[in-house]
Amino acid sequence: ILPLISKSHHPRAIEAATKYFLTQAAASTLVLFSSMTNAWYTGQWDITQLTHPTSCLILTSAIAMKLGLAPFHFWFPEVLQGSPLTTGLLLSTIMKLPPLTLLLMTSHSLNPTLLTCMAILSAALGGWMGLNQTQTRKILAFSSISHLGWMAIIISYSPKLTLLNFYLYTLMTMTVFLVLNTNKVLKLSTLMTTWTKNPSLNAMLFLTLLSLAGLPPLTGFLPKWLIIQELTKQSMATTATVISLLSLLGLYFYLRLAYCATITLPPHTTNHMKQWHTHKSTNISIAILTVAS
């Protein structure tokens, strides 16, 4: 992924690639260190049989660092901002899979309290820091952080739900990134003028964003509902309430994106250049993904 990030030779891109490399290298070293600590105490190298509490803590923080869970999330928005939209798509979907696999394999031995705290912190920070962003890639980065919070909170109770949440999140994020890539949108101000380019696609983007926020009749509501149900079964109703309230922060900035995409139609007080209506056919994958999300 490093050549893909630094492909454009922009100083921002080089910086992003360097940040990405350093955090991932540090996290990998920590993973090795945790397994070494475990072997030191128990004589067992198998990653699925982590028993020593210290190595469990180190592994949890290392995986959180790889995923971009708060409080190790600072690299992620920066890296996403420095890379183009397609690379950003890879970074926020495919590159989350290996650390998530590690997390799933070791989920029974990890510390649930630590994971819950990290998850709530991620949902809170992902919501708060996304509020006054104007760059679409950064908004999507913070949305990714808050979604990761939802995944991390449930992993020690029901790993299958984490996977389901990840699949649906990937589906919706792919849709949003591909639509933004088709319309060449990097900032909210350009998003305001894209409605002339491809009106139907923008209308669909509106629905996808609402789905990403987790509003009821749409796909994004399903994992949230199941997670809340599972948390209440585990008698963690307060945790469920807190994380649900924190997802409202996310809803606010998704609504702002949706507002910029579809509701700022003329007659309007701001003067801006109209963009040409493009008649090229939209990618079939976008169509399928949009309907699914």
PDB file of C-alpha atoms in Angstrom:
ATOM      1  CA  ILE A   1       0.000   0.000   0.000  1.00  0.00           C
ATOM      2  CA  LEU A   2       2.968   2.373   0.577  1.00  0.00           C
ATOM      3  CA  PRO A   3       3.729   2.957  -3.140  1.00  0.00           C
ATOM      4  CA  LEU A   4       0.014   3.575  -3.707  1.00  0.00           C
ATOM      5  CA  ILE A   5      -0.066   6.299  -1.051  1.00  0.00           C
ATOM      6  CA  SER A   6       3.119   8.015  -2.208  1.00  0.00           C
ATOM      7  CA  LYS A   7       2.321   7.644  -5.916  1.00  0.00           C
ATOM      8  CA  SER A   8       1.432  11.307  -6.522  1.00  0.00           C
ATOM      9  CA  HIS A   9       4.841  12.626  -5.264  1.00  0.00           C
ATOM     10  CA  HIS A  10       3.042  15.403  -3.419  1.00  0.00           C
ATOM     11  CA  PRO A  11       4.799  16.341  -0.131  1.00  0.00           C
ATOM     12  CA  ARG A  12       1.515  15.587   1.658  1.00  0.00           C
ATOM     13  CA  ALA A  13       1.428  12.104   0.143  1.00  0.00           C
ATOM     14  CA  ILE A  14       5.050  11.367   1.069  1.00  0.00           C
ATOM     15  CA  GLU A  15       4.335  12.526   4.612  1.00  0.00           C
ATOM     16  CA  ALA A  16       1.245  10.293   4.751  1.00  0.00           C
ATOM     17  CA  ALA A  17       3.233   7.282   3.527  1.00  0.00           C
ATOM     18  CA  THR A  18       5.940   7.910   6.134  1.00  0.00           C
ATOM     19  CA  LYS A  19       3.373   8.233   8.934  1.00  0.00           C
ATOM     20  CA  TYR A  20       1.628   5.071   7.791  1.00  0.00           C
ATOM     21  CA  PHE A  21       4.889   3.127   7.606  1.00  0.00           C
ATOM     22  CA  LEU A  22       6.070   4.243  11.051  1.00  0.00           C
ATOM     23  CA  THR A  23       2.810   3.468  12.876  1.00  0.00           C
ATOM     24  CA  GLN A  24       2.364   0.098  11.194  1.00  0.00           C
ATOM     25  CA  ALA A  25       5.985  -0.882  11.843  1.00  0.00           C
ATOM     26  CA  ALA A  26       5.674   0.111  15.509  1.00  0.00           C
ATOM     27  CA  ALA A  27       2.426  -1.851  15.839  1.00  0.00           C
ATOM     28  CA  SER A  28       3.946  -4.955  14.208  1.00  0.00           C
ATOM     29  CA  THR A  29       6.904  -4.755  16.590  1.00  0.00           C
ATOM     30  CA  LEU A  30       4.465  -4.561  19.506  1.00  0.00           C
ATOM     31  CA  VAL A  31       2.620  -7.658  18.247  1.00  0.00           C
ATOM     32  CA  LEU A  32       5.905  -9.566  18.133  1.00  0.00           C
ATOM     33  CA  PHE A  33       6.830  -8.212  21.553  1.00  0.00           C
ATOM     34  CA  SER A  34       3.540  -9.371  23.081  1.00  0.00           C
ATOM     35  CA  SER A  35       3.937 -12.891  21.682  1.00  0.00           C
ATOM     36  CA  MET A  36       7.530 -12.925  22.939  1.00  0.00           C
ATOM     37  CA  THR A  37       6.423 -11.847  26.432  1.00  0.00           C
ATOM     38  CA  ASN A  38       3.813 -14.602  26.394  1.00  0.00           C
ATOM     39  CA  ALA A  39       6.402 -17.176  25.330  1.00  0.00           C
ATOM     40  CA  TRP A  40       8.756 -15.904  28.038  1.00  0.00           C
ATOM     41  CA  TYR A  41       6.184 -16.506  30.772  1.00  0.00           C
ATOM     42  CA  THR A  42       4.298 -19.559  29.496  1.00  0.00           C
ATOM     43  CA  GLY A  43       6.585 -21.217  26.928  1.00  0.00           C
ATOM     44  CA  GLN A  44       3.729 -20.998  24.405  1.00  0.00           C
ATOM     45  CA  TRP A  45       4.176 -19.262  21.032  1.00  0.00           C
ATOM     46  CA  ASP A  46       0.643 -19.904  19.747  1.00  0.00           C
ATOM     47  CA  ILE A  47      -1.209 -16.622  19.239  1.00  0.00           C
ATOM     48  CA  THR A  48      -4.603 -18.151  19.986  1.00  0.00           C
ATOM     49  CA  GLN A  49      -3.399 -19.219  23.452  1.00  0.00           C
ATOM     50  CA  LEU A  50      -2.375 -15.873  24.922  1.00  0.00           C
ATOM     51  CA  THR A  51      -2.739 -16.277  28.665  1.00  0.00           C
ATOM     52  CA  HIS A  52      -0.407 -13.751  30.261  1.00  0.00           C
ATOM     53  CA  PRO A  53      -2.260 -10.471  31.073  1.00  0.00           C
ATOM     54  CA  THR A  54       0.642  -8.172  30.123  1.00  0.00           C
ATOM     55  CA  SER A  55       1.014  -9.697  26.668  1.00  0.00           C
ATOM     56  CA  CYS A  56      -2.776  -9.467  26.210  1.00  0.00           C
ATOM     57  CA  LEU A  57      -2.669  -5.735  26.998  1.00  0.00           C
ATOM     58  CA  ILE A  58       0.253  -5.145  24.642  1.00  0.00           C
ATOM     59  CA  LEU A  59      -1.450  -7.106  21.864  1.00  0.00           C
ATOM     60  CA  THR A  60      -4.703  -5.170  22.311  1.00  0.00           C
ATOM     61  CA  SER A  61      -2.928  -1.836  22.053  1.00  0.00           C
ATOM     62  CA  ALA A  62      -0.864  -3.014  19.068  1.00  0.00           C
ATOM     63  CA  ILE A  63      -3.955  -4.102  17.145  1.00  0.00           C
ATOM     64  CA  ALA A  64      -5.724  -0.887  18.111  1.00  0.00           C
ATOM     65  CA  MET A  65      -2.739   0.985  16.693  1.00  0.00           C
ATOM     66  CA  LYS A  66      -2.923  -0.976  13.441  1.00  0.00           C
ATOM     67  CA  LEU A  67      -6.678  -0.403  13.117  1.00  0.00           C
ATOM     68  CA  GLY A  68      -6.680   3.230  14.187  1.00  0.00           C
ATOM     69  CA  LEU A  69      -8.836   2.782  17.292  1.00  0.00           C
ATOM     70  CA  ALA A  70      -8.706   5.705  19.705  1.00  0.00           C
ATOM     71  CA  PRO A  71      -6.388   6.637  21.496  1.00  0.00           C
ATOM     72  CA  PHE A  72      -4.062   5.442  18.685  1.00  0.00           C
ATOM     73  CA  HIS A  73      -6.117   7.026  15.918  1.00  0.00           C
ATOM     74  CA  PHE A  74      -4.109  10.159  15.136  1.00  0.00           C
ATOM     75  CA  TRP A  75      -2.285   8.747  12.116  1.00  0.00           C
ATOM     76  CA  PHE A  76      -5.407   7.662  10.257  1.00  0.00           C
ATOM     77  CA  PRO A  77      -7.080  10.962   9.223  1.00  0.00           C
ATOM     78  CA  GLU A  78      -3.678  12.366   8.229  1.00  0.00           C
ATOM     79  CA  VAL A  79      -2.806   9.377   6.068  1.00  0.00           C
ATOM     80  CA  LEU A  80      -6.246   9.353   4.452  1.00  0.00           C
ATOM     81  CA  GLN A  81      -6.010  13.085   3.727  1.00  0.00           C
ATOM     82  CA  GLY A  82      -2.637  12.600   2.035  1.00  0.00           C
ATOM     83  CA  SER A  83      -3.716   9.764  -0.248  1.00  0.00           C
ATOM     84  CA  PRO A  84      -6.050   9.797  -3.296  1.00  0.00           C
ATOM     85  CA  LEU A  85      -9.661   8.576  -2.990  1.00  0.00           C
ATOM     86  CA  THR A  86      -9.111   5.075  -4.386  1.00  0.00           C
ATOM     87  CA  THR A  87      -6.137   4.479  -2.076  1.00  0.00           C
ATOM     88  CA  GLY A  88      -8.226   5.922   0.756  1.00  0.00           C
ATOM     89  CA  LEU A  89     -10.861   3.319  -0.065  1.00  0.00           C
ATOM     90  CA  LEU A  90      -8.274   0.528   0.187  1.00  0.00           C
ATOM     91  CA  LEU A  91      -6.906   1.956   3.433  1.00  0.00           C
ATOM     92  CA  SER A  92     -10.251   2.210   5.179  1.00  0.00           C
ATOM     93  CA  THR A  93     -11.609  -1.179   4.040  1.00  0.00           C
ATOM     94  CA  ILE A  94      -9.124  -3.867   2.907  1.00  0.00           C
ATOM     95  CA  MET A  95      -6.259  -2.722   5.150  1.00  0.00           C
ATOM     96  CA  LYS A  96      -8.493  -3.067   8.203  1.00  0.00           C
ATOM     97  CA  LEU A  97      -8.985  -6.782   7.549  1.00  0.00           C
ATOM     98  CA  PRO A  98      -5.619  -8.261   8.711  1.00  0.00           C
ATOM     99  CA  PRO A  99      -5.629  -6.539  12.150  1.00  0.00           C
ATOM    100  CA  LEU A 100      -9.316  -7.399  12.538  1.00  0.00           C
ATOM    101  CA  THR A 101      -8.490 -11.046  11.808  1.00  0.00           C
ATOM    102  CA  LEU A 102      -5.851 -10.954  14.550  1.00  0.00           C
ATOM    103  CA  LEU A 103      -8.403  -9.407  16.881  1.00  0.00           C
ATOM    104  CA  LEU A 104     -10.947 -12.129  16.058  1.00  0.00           C
ATOM    105  CA  MET A 105      -8.418 -14.921  16.600  1.00  0.00           C
ATOM    106  CA  THR A 106      -7.422 -13.612  20.024  1.00  0.00           C
ATOM    107  CA  SER A 107     -10.792 -12.154  21.046  1.00  0.00           C
ATOM    108  CA  HIS A 108     -11.457 -14.678  23.833  1.00  0.00           C
ATOM    109  CA  SER A 109      -8.251 -13.816  25.683  1.00  0.00           C
ATOM    110  CA  LEU A 110      -8.353 -10.024  25.422  1.00  0.00           C
ATOM    111  CA  ASN A 111      -9.347  -7.693  28.231  1.00  0.00           C
ATOM    112  CA  PRO A 112     -13.038  -6.757  27.720  1.00  0.00           C
ATOM    113  CA  THR A 113     -12.852  -3.667  29.966  1.00  0.00           C
ATOM    114  CA  LEU A 114      -9.974  -2.182  27.964  1.00  0.00           C
ATOM    115  CA  LEU A 115     -11.741  -2.935  24.678  1.00  0.00           C
ATOM    116  CA  THR A 116     -14.971  -1.330  25.908  1.00  0.00           C
ATOM    117  CA  CYS A 117     -13.153   1.812  27.072  1.00  0.00           C
ATOM    118  CA  MET A 118     -11.285   2.075  23.755  1.00  0.00           C
ATOM    119  CA  ALA A 119     -14.500   1.509  21.837  1.00  0.00           C
ATOM    120  CA  ILE A 120     -16.415   4.261  23.648  1.00  0.00           C
ATOM    121  CA  LEU A 121     -13.452   6.608  23.292  1.00  0.00           C
ATOM    122  CA  SER A 122     -13.327   5.849  19.547  1.00  0.00           C
ATOM    123  CA  ALA A 123     -17.034   6.473  19.088  1.00  0.00           C
ATOM    124  CA  ALA A 124     -16.724   9.759  21.009  1.00  0.00           C
ATOM    125  CA  LEU A 125     -13.594  11.043  19.272  1.00  0.00           C
ATOM    126  CA  GLY A 126     -14.713   9.852  15.836  1.00  0.00           C
ATOM    127  CA  GLY A 127     -17.892  11.853  16.344  1.00  0.00           C
ATOM    128  CA  TRP A 128     -16.441  14.990  17.910  1.00  0.00           C
ATOM    129  CA  MET A 129     -13.432  15.417  15.657  1.00  0.00           C
ATOM    130  CA  GLY A 130     -15.495  14.899  12.524  1.00  0.00           C
ATOM    131  CA  LEU A 131     -17.869  17.734  13.370  1.00  0.00           C
ATOM    132  CA  ASN A 132     -16.038  20.738  11.924  1.00  0.00           C
ATOM    133  CA  GLN A 133     -14.144  19.059   9.095  1.00  0.00           C
ATOM    134  CA  THR A 134     -14.535  20.319   5.545  1.00  0.00           C
ATOM    135  CA  GLN A 135     -12.404  17.686   3.804  1.00  0.00           C
ATOM    136  CA  THR A 136     -14.476  14.665   2.771  1.00  0.00           C
ATOM    137  CA  ARG A 137     -11.590  12.227   3.263  1.00  0.00           C
ATOM    138  CA  LYS A 138     -11.077  13.366   6.851  1.00  0.00           C
ATOM    139  CA  ILE A 139     -14.803  13.102   7.544  1.00  0.00           C
ATOM    140  CA  LEU A 140     -14.725   9.527   6.233  1.00  0.00           C
ATOM    141  CA  ALA A 141     -11.654   8.796   8.349  1.00  0.00           C
ATOM    142  CA  PHE A 142     -13.435   9.912  11.520  1.00  0.00           C
ATOM    143  CA  SER A 143     -16.528   7.969  10.490  1.00  0.00           C
ATOM    144  CA  SER A 144     -14.278   4.915  10.151  1.00  0.00           C
ATOM    145  CA  ILE A 145     -12.899   5.472  13.667  1.00  0.00           C
ATOM    146  CA  SER A 146     -16.371   5.615  15.200  1.00  0.00           C
ATOM    147  CA  HIS A 147     -17.461   2.488  13.286  1.00  0.00           C
ATOM    148  CA  LEU A 148     -14.369   0.703  14.608  1.00  0.00           C
ATOM    149  CA  GLY A 149     -15.574   1.652  18.083  1.00  0.00           C
ATOM    150  CA  TRP A 150     -18.826  -0.221  17.402  1.00  0.00           C
ATOM    151  CA  MET A 151     -16.832  -3.229  16.201  1.00  0.00           C
ATOM    152  CA  ALA A 152     -14.466  -3.274  19.174  1.00  0.00           C
ATOM    153  CA  ILE A 153     -17.194  -3.009  21.810  1.00  0.00           C
ATOM    154  CA  ILE A 154     -18.827  -6.281  20.829  1.00  0.00           C
ATOM    155  CA  ILE A 155     -15.807  -8.406  19.881  1.00  0.00           C
ATOM    156  CA  SER A 156     -15.291 -10.089  23.257  1.00  0.00           C
ATOM    157  CA  TYR A 157     -18.973 -11.070  23.450  1.00  0.00           C
ATOM    158  CA  SER A 158     -19.910 -11.915  19.884  1.00  0.00           C
ATOM    159  CA  PRO A 159     -17.096 -11.930  17.277  1.00  0.00           C
ATOM    160  CA  LYS A 160     -19.537 -12.815  14.472  1.00  0.00           C
ATOM    161  CA  LEU A 161     -21.320  -9.490  14.982  1.00  0.00           C
ATOM    162  CA  THR A 162     -18.005  -7.678  14.619  1.00  0.00           C
ATOM    163  CA  LEU A 163     -17.477  -9.382  11.275  1.00  0.00           C
ATOM    164  CA  LEU A 164     -20.995  -8.553  10.122  1.00  0.00           C
ATOM    165  CA  ASN A 165     -20.490  -4.929  11.129  1.00  0.00           C
ATOM    166  CA  PHE A 166     -17.186  -4.854   9.248  1.00  0.00           C
ATOM    167  CA  TYR A 167     -18.694  -6.298   6.060  1.00  0.00           C
ATOM    168  CA  LEU A 168     -21.582  -3.834   6.029  1.00  0.00           C
ATOM    169  CA  TYR A 169     -19.278  -0.929   6.900  1.00  0.00           C
ATOM    170  CA  THR A 170     -16.986  -1.950   3.999  1.00  0.00           C
ATOM    171  CA  LEU A 171     -19.963  -2.089   1.641  1.00  0.00           C
ATOM    172  CA  MET A 172     -21.201   1.395   2.540  1.00  0.00           C
ATOM    173  CA  THR A 173     -17.752   3.002   2.660  1.00  0.00           C
ATOM    174  CA  MET A 174     -16.938   1.563  -0.765  1.00  0.00           C
ATOM    175  CA  THR A 175     -20.126   3.116  -2.122  1.00  0.00           C
ATOM    176  CA  VAL A 176     -19.339   6.538  -0.670  1.00  0.00           C
ATOM    177  CA  PHE A 177     -15.713   6.514  -1.832  1.00  0.00           C
ATOM    178  CA  LEU A 178     -16.605   5.372  -5.355  1.00  0.00           C
ATOM    179  CA  VAL A 179     -19.335   8.000  -5.699  1.00  0.00           C
ATOM    180  CA  LEU A 180     -16.969  10.729  -4.486  1.00  0.00           C
ATOM    181  CA  ASN A 181     -14.340   9.416  -6.881  1.00  0.00           C
ATOM    182  CA  THR A 182     -16.782   9.509  -9.802  1.00  0.00           C
ATOM    183  CA  ASN A 183     -17.706  13.092  -8.959  1.00  0.00           C
ATOM    184  CA  LYS A 184     -14.078  14.037  -8.118  1.00  0.00           C
ATOM    185  CA  VAL A 185     -15.062  15.485  -4.723  1.00  0.00           C
ATOM    186  CA  LEU A 186     -12.411  16.263  -2.118  1.00  0.00           C
ATOM    187  CA  LYS A 187     -14.009  19.156  -0.228  1.00  0.00           C
ATOM    188  CA  LEU A 188     -17.508  20.049   0.931  1.00  0.00           C
ATOM    189  CA  SER A 189     -17.486  23.151  -1.267  1.00  0.00           C
ATOM    190  CA  THR A 190     -17.027  21.022  -4.405  1.00  0.00           C
ATOM    191  CA  LEU A 191     -19.686  18.618  -3.154  1.00  0.00           C
ATOM    192  CA  MET A 192     -22.163  21.520  -3.258  1.00  0.00           C
ATOM    193  CA  THR A 193     -21.693  21.991  -6.986  1.00  0.00           C
ATOM    194  CA  THR A 194     -21.690  18.333  -8.070  1.00  0.00           C
ATOM    195  CA  TRP A 195     -25.462  17.922  -8.170  1.00  0.00           C
ATOM    196  CA  THR A 196     -25.478  19.134 -11.791  1.00  0.00           C
ATOM    197  CA  LYS A 197     -22.968  16.462 -12.811  1.00  0.00           C
ATOM    198  CA  ASN A 198     -24.982  13.395 -11.906  1.00  0.00           C
ATOM    199  CA  PRO A 199     -28.219  14.142 -10.048  1.00  0.00           C
ATOM    200  CA  SER A 200     -29.390  10.554  -9.553  1.00  0.00           C
ATOM    201  CA  LEU A 201     -26.006   9.465  -8.206  1.00  0.00           C
ATOM    202  CA  ASN A 202     -26.085  12.330  -5.720  1.00  0.00           C
ATOM    203  CA  ALA A 203     -29.554  11.357  -4.563  1.00  0.00           C
ATOM    204  CA  MET A 204     -28.231   7.844  -3.969  1.00  0.00           C
ATOM    205  CA  LEU A 205     -25.236   9.246  -2.099  1.00  0.00           C
ATOM    206  CA  PHE A 206     -27.705  10.973   0.211  1.00  0.00           C
ATOM    207  CA  LEU A 207     -29.328   7.626   1.092  1.00  0.00           C
ATOM    208  CA  THR A 208     -25.971   5.862   1.475  1.00  0.00           C
ATOM    209  CA  LEU A 209     -24.787   8.518   3.936  1.00  0.00           C
ATOM    210  CA  LEU A 210     -27.949   8.099   5.982  1.00  0.00           C
ATOM    211  CA  SER A 211     -27.358   4.349   5.926  1.00  0.00           C
ATOM    212  CA  LEU A 212     -23.783   4.892   7.122  1.00  0.00           C
ATOM    213  CA  ALA A 213     -25.189   6.970   9.975  1.00  0.00           C
ATOM    214  CA  GLY A 214     -27.381   3.997  10.901  1.00  0.00           C
ATOM    215  CA  LEU A 215     -30.928   5.223  10.336  1.00  0.00           C
ATOM    216  CA  PRO A 216     -33.610   2.517  10.649  1.00  0.00           C
ATOM    217  CA  PRO A 217     -34.971   1.259   7.327  1.00  0.00           C
ATOM    218  CA  LEU A 218     -31.481   1.197   5.800  1.00  0.00           C
ATOM    219  CA  THR A 219     -28.681  -1.401   5.870  1.00  0.00           C
ATOM    220  CA  GLY A 220     -26.456   0.461   8.343  1.00  0.00           C
ATOM    221  CA  PHE A 221     -29.066   0.152  11.074  1.00  0.00           C
ATOM    222  CA  LEU A 222     -28.869  -3.652  11.247  1.00  0.00           C
ATOM    223  CA  PRO A 223     -25.423  -4.103  12.894  1.00  0.00           C
ATOM    224  CA  LYS A 224     -26.100  -1.274  15.369  1.00  0.00           C
ATOM    225  CA  TRP A 225     -29.402  -2.853  16.363  1.00  0.00           C
ATOM    226  CA  LEU A 226     -27.863  -6.300  16.837  1.00  0.00           C
ATOM    227  CA  ILE A 227     -24.928  -4.886  18.814  1.00  0.00           C
ATOM    228  CA  ILE A 228     -27.233  -2.958  21.155  1.00  0.00           C
ATOM    229  CA  GLN A 229     -29.335  -6.089  21.629  1.00  0.00           C
ATOM    230  CA  GLU A 230     -26.270  -8.198  22.440  1.00  0.00           C
ATOM    231  CA  LEU A 231     -24.932  -5.558  24.863  1.00  0.00           C
ATOM    232  CA  THR A 232     -28.230  -5.467  26.752  1.00  0.00           C
ATOM    233  CA  LYS A 233     -28.144  -9.287  26.945  1.00  0.00           C
ATOM    234  CA  GLN A 234     -24.702  -8.968  28.539  1.00  0.00           C
ATOM    235  CA  SER A 235     -26.290  -6.521  31.057  1.00  0.00           C
ATOM    236  CA  MET A 236     -24.316  -3.574  29.677  1.00  0.00           C
ATOM    237  CA  ALA A 237     -27.313  -1.371  29.023  1.00  0.00           C
ATOM    238  CA  THR A 238     -25.523   1.822  30.119  1.00  0.00           C
ATOM    239  CA  THR A 239     -22.637   1.136  27.710  1.00  0.00           C
ATOM    240  CA  ALA A 240     -25.135   0.536  24.912  1.00  0.00           C
ATOM    241  CA  THR A 241     -26.907   3.821  25.727  1.00  0.00           C
ATOM    242  CA  VAL A 242     -23.650   5.780  25.789  1.00  0.00           C
ATOM    243  CA  ILE A 243     -22.383   4.433  22.468  1.00  0.00           C
ATOM    244  CA  SER A 244     -25.795   4.958  20.830  1.00  0.00           C
ATOM    245  CA  LEU A 245     -25.835   8.575  21.982  1.00  0.00           C
ATOM    246  CA  LEU A 246     -22.294   9.044  20.691  1.00  0.00           C
ATOM    247  CA  SER A 247     -23.370   7.811  17.256  1.00  0.00           C
ATOM    248  CA  LEU A 248     -25.600  10.910  17.083  1.00  0.00           C
ATOM    249  CA  LEU A 249     -22.435  12.982  16.675  1.00  0.00           C
ATOM    250  CA  GLY A 250     -21.654  10.907  13.601  1.00  0.00           C
ATOM    251  CA  LEU A 251     -25.210  11.383  12.358  1.00  0.00           C
ATOM    252  CA  TYR A 252     -24.677  15.146  12.479  1.00  0.00           C
ATOM    253  CA  PHE A 253     -21.713  15.215  10.125  1.00  0.00           C
ATOM    254  CA  TYR A 254     -23.238  12.606   7.792  1.00  0.00           C
ATOM    255  CA  LEU A 255     -26.284  14.839   7.600  1.00  0.00           C
ATOM    256  CA  ARG A 256     -24.029  17.756   6.798  1.00  0.00           C
ATOM    257  CA  LEU A 257     -22.431  15.784   3.966  1.00  0.00           C
ATOM    258  CA  ALA A 258     -25.892  14.754   2.756  1.00  0.00           C
ATOM    259  CA  TYR A 259     -27.091  18.350   2.998  1.00  0.00           C
ATOM    260  CA  CYS A 260     -24.174  19.563   0.885  1.00  0.00           C
ATOM    261  CA  ALA A 261     -24.727  16.752  -1.611  1.00  0.00           C
ATOM    262  CA  THR A 262     -28.437  17.125  -2.277  1.00  0.00           C
ATOM    263  CA  ILE A 263     -30.234  19.880  -0.408  1.00  0.00           C
ATOM    264  CA  THR A 264     -28.210  22.925  -1.485  1.00  0.00           C
ATOM    265  CA  LEU A 265     -30.001  23.292  -4.810  1.00  0.00           C
ATOM    266  CA  PRO A 266     -30.658  26.694  -6.447  1.00  0.00           C
ATOM    267  CA  PRO A 267     -32.052  29.319  -6.167  1.00  0.00           C
ATOM    268  CA  HIS A 268     -29.230  29.864  -3.737  1.00  0.00           C
ATOM    269  CA  THR A 269     -27.441  32.914  -2.351  1.00  0.00           C
ATOM    270  CA  THR A 270     -23.884  31.697  -2.981  1.00  0.00           C
ATOM    271  CA  ASN A 271     -22.585  32.194  -6.507  1.00  0.00           C
ATOM    272  CA  HIS A 272     -20.680  29.259  -7.912  1.00  0.00           C
ATOM    273  CA  MET A 273     -19.685  27.759 -11.231  1.00  0.00           C
ATOM    274  CA  LYS A 274     -22.134  25.165 -12.517  1.00  0.00           C
ATOM    275  CA  GLN A 275     -20.533  21.910 -13.620  1.00  0.00           C
ATOM    276  CA  TRP A 276     -21.387  20.063 -16.786  1.00  0.00           C
ATOM    277  CA  HIS A 277     -23.894  17.247 -16.655  1.00  0.00           C
ATOM    278  CA  THR A 278     -21.872  14.146 -17.549  1.00  0.00           C
ATOM    279  CA  HIS A 279     -23.655  11.575 -19.674  1.00  0.00           C
ATOM    280  CA  LYS A 280     -21.091   8.828 -19.250  1.00  0.00           C
ATOM    281  CA  SER A 281     -22.650   5.722 -17.753  1.00  0.00           C
ATOM    282  CA  THR A 282     -22.009   5.110 -14.079  1.00  0.00           C
ATOM    283  CA  ASN A 283     -19.935   2.110 -13.080  1.00  0.00           C
ATOM    284  CA  ILE A 284     -22.002  -1.069 -12.530  1.00  0.00           C
ATOM    285  CA  SER A 285     -20.215  -1.784  -9.236  1.00  0.00           C
ATOM    286  CA  ILE A 286     -21.382   1.575  -7.870  1.00  0.00           C
ATOM    287  CA  ALA A 287     -24.955   0.689  -8.830  1.00  0.00           C
ATOM    288  CA  ILE A 288     -24.834  -2.710  -7.082  1.00  0.00           C
ATOM    289  CA  LEU A 289     -23.088  -1.325  -3.970  1.00  0.00           C
ATOM    290  CA  THR A 290     -25.518   1.584  -3.682  1.00  0.00           C
ATOM    291  CA  VAL A 291     -28.562  -0.652  -3.867  1.00  0.00           C
ATOM    292  CA  ALA A 292     -27.012  -2.992  -1.294  1.00  0.00           C
ATOM    293  CA  SER A 293     -26.205  -0.193   1.130  1.00  0.00           C
TER     294      SER A 293
END
